[in-house]
Coordinates of C-alpha atoms in Angstrom, one line a residue:
M1 CA 245.9 30.5 -1.7
D2 CA 243.0 29.4 -3.7
K3 CA 241.6 26.1 -3.0
K4 CA 239.6 25.9 -6.1
G5 CA 242.8 25.9 -8.0
K6 CA 244.2 22.8 -6.2
L7 CA 244.5 19.6 -8.2
L8 CA 242.3 16.7 -7.7
T9 CA 242.7 12.8 -8.3
I10 CA 240.8 11.5 -11.0
G11 CA 239.0 9.6 -8.0
Q12 CA 238.4 12.4 -6.3
F13 CA 236.9 14.2 -9.1
A14 CA 234.9 11.2 -10.2
A15 CA 233.7 10.8 -6.3
M16 CA 232.4 14.7 -6.4
H17 CA 230.1 14.3 -9.4
G18 CA 228.9 10.9 -8.2
I19 CA 230.2 8.6 -11.5
N20 CA 233.2 6.2 -12.1
K21 CA 236.4 7.1 -12.5
K22 CA 236.2 5.1 -15.9
T23 CA 233.9 7.4 -17.1
L24 CA 236.6 10.1 -16.7
M25 CA 238.9 7.8 -18.7
W26 CA 236.5 7.2 -21.2
Y27 CA 235.7 10.9 -21.8
D28 CA 239.5 11.9 -21.9
E29 CA 240.1 8.9 -24.4
I30 CA 237.2 10.5 -26.8
G31 CA 238.4 13.6 -26.3
L32 CA 235.1 15.0 -25.0
F33 CA 236.6 15.8 -21.4
K34 CA 240.1 16.1 -20.8
P35 CA 242.0 16.4 -17.5
A36 CA 243.5 19.6 -16.2
V37 CA 246.9 17.9 -15.9
I38 CA 248.4 14.6 -16.7
N39 CA 251.5 13.6 -14.4
P40 CA 254.4 13.1 -16.8
E41 CA 256.0 11.0 -14.4
N42 CA 253.1 8.2 -13.8
G43 CA 250.5 9.3 -16.5
Y44 CA 248.0 10.0 -13.3
R45 CA 245.2 12.2 -14.5
C46 CA 244.4 15.3 -12.3
Y47 CA 241.5 17.8 -12.4
N48 CA 240.5 21.1 -10.6
Y49 CA 237.3 22.8 -9.4
H50 CA 236.9 25.0 -12.3
Q51 CA 236.0 22.2 -14.9
S52 CA 233.0 21.0 -12.6
P53 CA 230.7 23.4 -14.4
V54 CA 231.6 21.7 -17.8
L55 CA 231.3 18.2 -16.5
E56 CA 228.1 18.8 -14.8
T57 CA 226.7 20.2 -18.4
I58 CA 228.0 17.1 -20.1
L59 CA 226.4 14.7 -17.3
L60 CA 223.2 16.4 -17.8
L61 CA 223.2 16.3 -21.5
R62 CA 224.1 12.8 -21.4
E63 CA 221.2 12.0 -19.0
L64 CA 218.8 13.8 -21.5
D65 CA 219.8 11.2 -23.9
V66 CA 222.2 13.6 -25.8
S67 CA 224.3 11.9 -28.1
I68 CA 228.4 11.8 -27.7
N69 CA 228.5 13.6 -31.1
E70 CA 226.2 16.2 -30.6
I71 CA 227.8 16.7 -26.9
Q72 CA 231.1 16.8 -28.7
N73 CA 230.0 19.2 -31.2
F74 CA 228.5 21.6 -28.5
I75 CA 231.8 21.5 -26.5
K76 CA 234.0 22.4 -29.4
N77 CA 231.5 25.6 -30.0
R78 CA 230.4 26.2 -26.5
S79 CA 228.6 29.4 -26.0
A80 CA 225.3 30.6 -24.1
A81 CA 223.4 30.4 -27.8
S82 CA 224.3 26.9 -28.7
L83 CA 223.5 25.7 -25.1
K84 CA 220.3 27.3 -25.2
Y85 CA 219.4 26.0 -28.0
L86 CA 220.1 22.5 -27.6
L87 CA 218.5 22.9 -24.1
E88 CA 215.2 24.0 -25.8
E89 CA 215.2 21.0 -28.2
K90 CA 215.3 18.6 -25.2
I91 CA 213.2 20.6 -22.9
E92 CA 210.6 20.1 -25.8
A93 CA 211.5 16.3 -26.1
L94 CA 211.4 16.0 -22.2
D95 CA 207.8 18.2 -22.1
M96 CA 206.7 15.4 -24.9
Q97 CA 207.6 12.4 -22.5
I98 CA 206.2 13.7 -19.5
T99 CA 202.8 14.2 -21.7
H100 CA 203.3 10.7 -22.6
L101 CA 204.1 9.3 -19.1
Q102 CA 201.2 11.2 -17.8
A103 CA 198.8 9.7 -20.3
V104 CA 199.9 6.3 -19.6
R105 CA 199.4 6.9 -15.8
T106 CA 196.1 8.2 -16.7
T107 CA 195.2 4.9 -18.6
L108 CA 196.4 2.7 -15.8
C109 CA 194.5 4.6 -13.3
S110 CA 191.3 4.4 -15.1
H111 CA 191.8 0.5 -15.6
H112 CA 192.6 0.2 -12.0
Q113 CA 189.6 2.1 -11.5
N114 CA 187.4 -0.1 -13.7
M115 CA 189.0 -3.2 -11.8
D116 CA 187.9 -1.8 -8.5
T117 CA 184.5 -1.2 -9.9
L118 CA 184.1 -4.7 -11.3
L119 CA 185.1 -6.2 -7.9
T120 CA 182.6 -4.2 -5.7
M121 CA 179.9 -3.3 -8.1
D122 CA 176.4 -4.5 -7.8
I123 CA 175.4 -5.4 -11.5
S124 CA 171.5 -4.6 -11.1
E125 CA 172.2 -1.0 -9.2
I126 CA 171.4 2.2 -10.9
S127 CA 173.1 5.0 -8.9
I128 CA 174.0 8.7 -9.0
I129 CA 177.6 9.9 -9.1
E130 CA 179.2 12.9 -9.8
K131 CA 181.6 13.6 -12.8
E132 CA 184.1 16.5 -14.1
K133 CA 183.8 18.2 -17.3
H134 CA 185.7 16.0 -20.1
C135 CA 186.3 17.0 -23.6
L136 CA 185.9 14.4 -26.4
V137 CA 186.6 13.5 -29.7
T138 CA 183.6 12.3 -31.5
V139 CA 182.7 10.9 -34.7
D140 CA 179.4 10.6 -36.6
V141 CA 177.8 7.4 -37.3
D142 CA 174.4 6.0 -38.0
Q143 CA 172.6 2.6 -38.4
N144 CA 173.9 2.3 -41.6
T145 CA 177.8 2.8 -40.7
S146 CA 179.3 -0.6 -41.0
F147 CA 181.7 -2.0 -38.2
E148 CA 184.8 -1.4 -41.1
Q149 CA 183.5 2.4 -41.5
E150 CA 183.7 2.6 -37.7
V151 CA 187.2 1.4 -37.4
E152 CA 188.2 3.8 -40.3
L153 CA 186.9 6.7 -38.3
I154 CA 188.2 5.9 -35.3
T155 CA 191.6 5.2 -36.6
A156 CA 191.5 8.6 -38.6
E157 CA 190.9 10.7 -35.1
T158 CA 193.5 8.6 -33.2
E159 CA 196.1 9.7 -36.1
K160 CA 194.9 12.9 -36.0
Y161 CA 195.4 13.4 -32.2
R162 CA 199.0 11.4 -32.7
L163 CA 197.9 8.6 -30.1
G164 CA 200.0 6.1 -31.8
R165 CA 198.4 3.3 -29.5
L166 CA 195.0 2.6 -28.5
H167 CA 195.5 2.1 -24.9
K168 CA 196.4 5.5 -24.6
A169 CA 192.6 6.7 -24.8
S170 CA 189.1 5.2 -23.9
Y171 CA 186.7 4.7 -26.5
G172 CA 182.8 4.4 -26.5
S173 CA 179.4 5.0 -28.2
M174 CA 176.8 7.8 -27.5
I175 CA 173.0 7.7 -28.2
S176 CA 171.0 10.9 -27.6
V177 CA 168.2 11.0 -24.5
N178 CA 165.7 12.0 -27.1
S179 CA 166.3 8.9 -29.0
L180 CA 166.0 6.8 -25.7
L181 CA 162.5 8.9 -24.7
N182 CA 161.4 8.1 -27.8
G183 CA 162.2 4.1 -27.7
N184 CA 165.0 4.3 -30.5
F185 CA 167.4 2.1 -28.3
E186 CA 169.7 1.4 -31.2
N187 CA 169.8 5.0 -32.8
Y188 CA 173.8 5.9 -31.8
S189 CA 174.5 8.9 -33.2
K190 CA 178.3 9.1 -32.3
L191 CA 181.3 7.1 -31.3
F192 CA 183.7 8.9 -28.9
I193 CA 187.2 9.0 -27.8
E194 CA 188.2 10.5 -24.3
I195 CA 192.0 11.4 -24.6
P196 CA 193.7 12.2 -21.4
F197 CA 195.0 15.9 -21.1
L198 CA 193.1 16.9 -24.1
S199 CA 192.0 20.9 -23.7
Y200 CA 189.1 22.1 -25.0
Q201 CA 189.2 23.3 -28.9
A202 CA 186.7 23.7 -31.6
G203 CA 185.0 20.7 -32.8
L204 CA 185.4 19.0 -29.6
H205 CA 182.2 17.5 -27.6
I206 CA 181.6 18.5 -23.8
M207 CA 180.8 15.8 -21.7
P208 CA 179.4 18.3 -18.8
S209 CA 180.3 18.1 -15.3
G210 CA 177.2 17.5 -12.9
K211 CA 175.3 14.3 -11.7
Y212 CA 175.0 11.2 -13.9
L213 CA 172.8 8.1 -13.7
R214 CA 175.3 5.4 -13.7
A215 CA 173.9 1.6 -14.6
F216 CA 175.6 -1.4 -15.9
H217 CA 174.5 -4.3 -18.4
K218 CA 176.3 -7.5 -18.8
G219 CA 175.8 -9.6 -21.7
E220 CA 175.2 -9.4 -25.2
W221 CA 174.4 -5.9 -27.2
D222 CA 170.6 -7.2 -27.7
G223 CA 169.9 -6.9 -24.0
I224 CA 171.0 -3.1 -23.7
P225 CA 167.4 -2.0 -24.6
K226 CA 165.8 -3.7 -21.8
R227 CA 168.7 -2.1 -19.5
Y228 CA 167.8 1.3 -20.9
Q229 CA 163.9 0.9 -20.1
E230 CA 165.0 0.0 -16.6
I231 CA 167.0 3.3 -16.3
L232 CA 163.9 5.4 -17.9
D233 CA 161.7 3.9 -15.4
Y234 CA 164.0 4.8 -12.3
A235 CA 164.4 7.9 -13.8
K236 CA 160.7 8.5 -13.6
E237 CA 160.3 7.1 -10.4
H238 CA 162.7 9.2 -9.0
K239 CA 161.5 12.5 -10.6
L240 CA 165.1 12.8 -12.6
N241 CA 165.4 14.7 -16.0
L242 CA 167.8 12.8 -18.2
H243 CA 169.3 15.3 -20.9
G244 CA 172.1 15.4 -23.7
F245 CA 173.5 12.0 -24.4
S246 CA 174.0 8.4 -22.7
Y247 CA 177.6 7.6 -22.8
E248 CA 178.6 3.9 -23.1
M249 CA 182.0 2.3 -22.6
G250 CA 182.9 -1.4 -22.0
I251 CA 184.9 -1.4 -18.7
N252 CA 186.2 -5.3 -18.6
E253 CA 187.2 -6.1 -22.2
N254 CA 190.8 -6.8 -21.2
V255 CA 189.9 -9.4 -18.8
I256 CA 187.2 -11.4 -20.5
D257 CA 186.9 -14.1 -23.3
R258 CA 183.3 -14.3 -24.0
I259 CA 180.8 -11.8 -25.0
E260 CA 178.4 -13.2 -22.6
D261 CA 180.5 -11.7 -19.6
Y262 CA 181.3 -8.4 -21.5
I263 CA 180.2 -5.4 -18.9
V264 CA 179.0 -1.8 -20.4
Q265 CA 179.1 1.2 -18.1
I266 CA 176.1 3.7 -18.9
E267 CA 176.4 7.1 -17.8
I268 CA 173.7 9.8 -18.6
P269 CA 173.4 13.7 -17.3
I270 CA 170.6 14.1 -14.8
T271 CA 168.9 17.2 -13.1
G272 CA 166.4 17.2 -10.4

């Protein structure tokens, strides 16, 4: 006798699939998934093992947030082609959701690292660190670029890369090492956006891997030139060559109210 052909009660069938029997009753009522047999004497619903793949497909689609109407249409016209098309749609949506969650996790880790730095840092220290390569979106600015224009430029780039929310990226400013060596401490030339999982493509700026000088500045912006002079003196004393750009980024904006408490992290590639 084929045991798989035997009938199961609604309770047994529901338990086998890890759902409540009321779910099966509702699926029956809306015509989505009918029992194999309804006992004419007592009205009990019974199911067989061969219905399991169909129910599991329905449960999978529900887990993927496919609407009941979409599932009903699929069940009425069930085929390999229609299921393939439906799953392709949901896989694409799921990939987007995974990418979003990964980006949020990266942002949370970045904030966590910044808070750890704040709790352990020596604000006066200049140190040497190792960094991996990063791809940055940049916009060109100069001393004549107003704050309003900077906001417009950044907003345009966030829309271009479909960020949606500012917290999904890190932001900062760049000044060339040549400007620093020439004493032009306010000659900023770029703003940057660091977007998690952004792969290299034409037009992006590469923040190279390797050794960096890292320092911090606390307080208002007019004190940064003095800090840069200290960095230059440190590099000269230790026979370190600075190159490329200095990358500045605020690391405590979300936990302060006063500009006097604002901390800028400064990182500059080095050789030597």
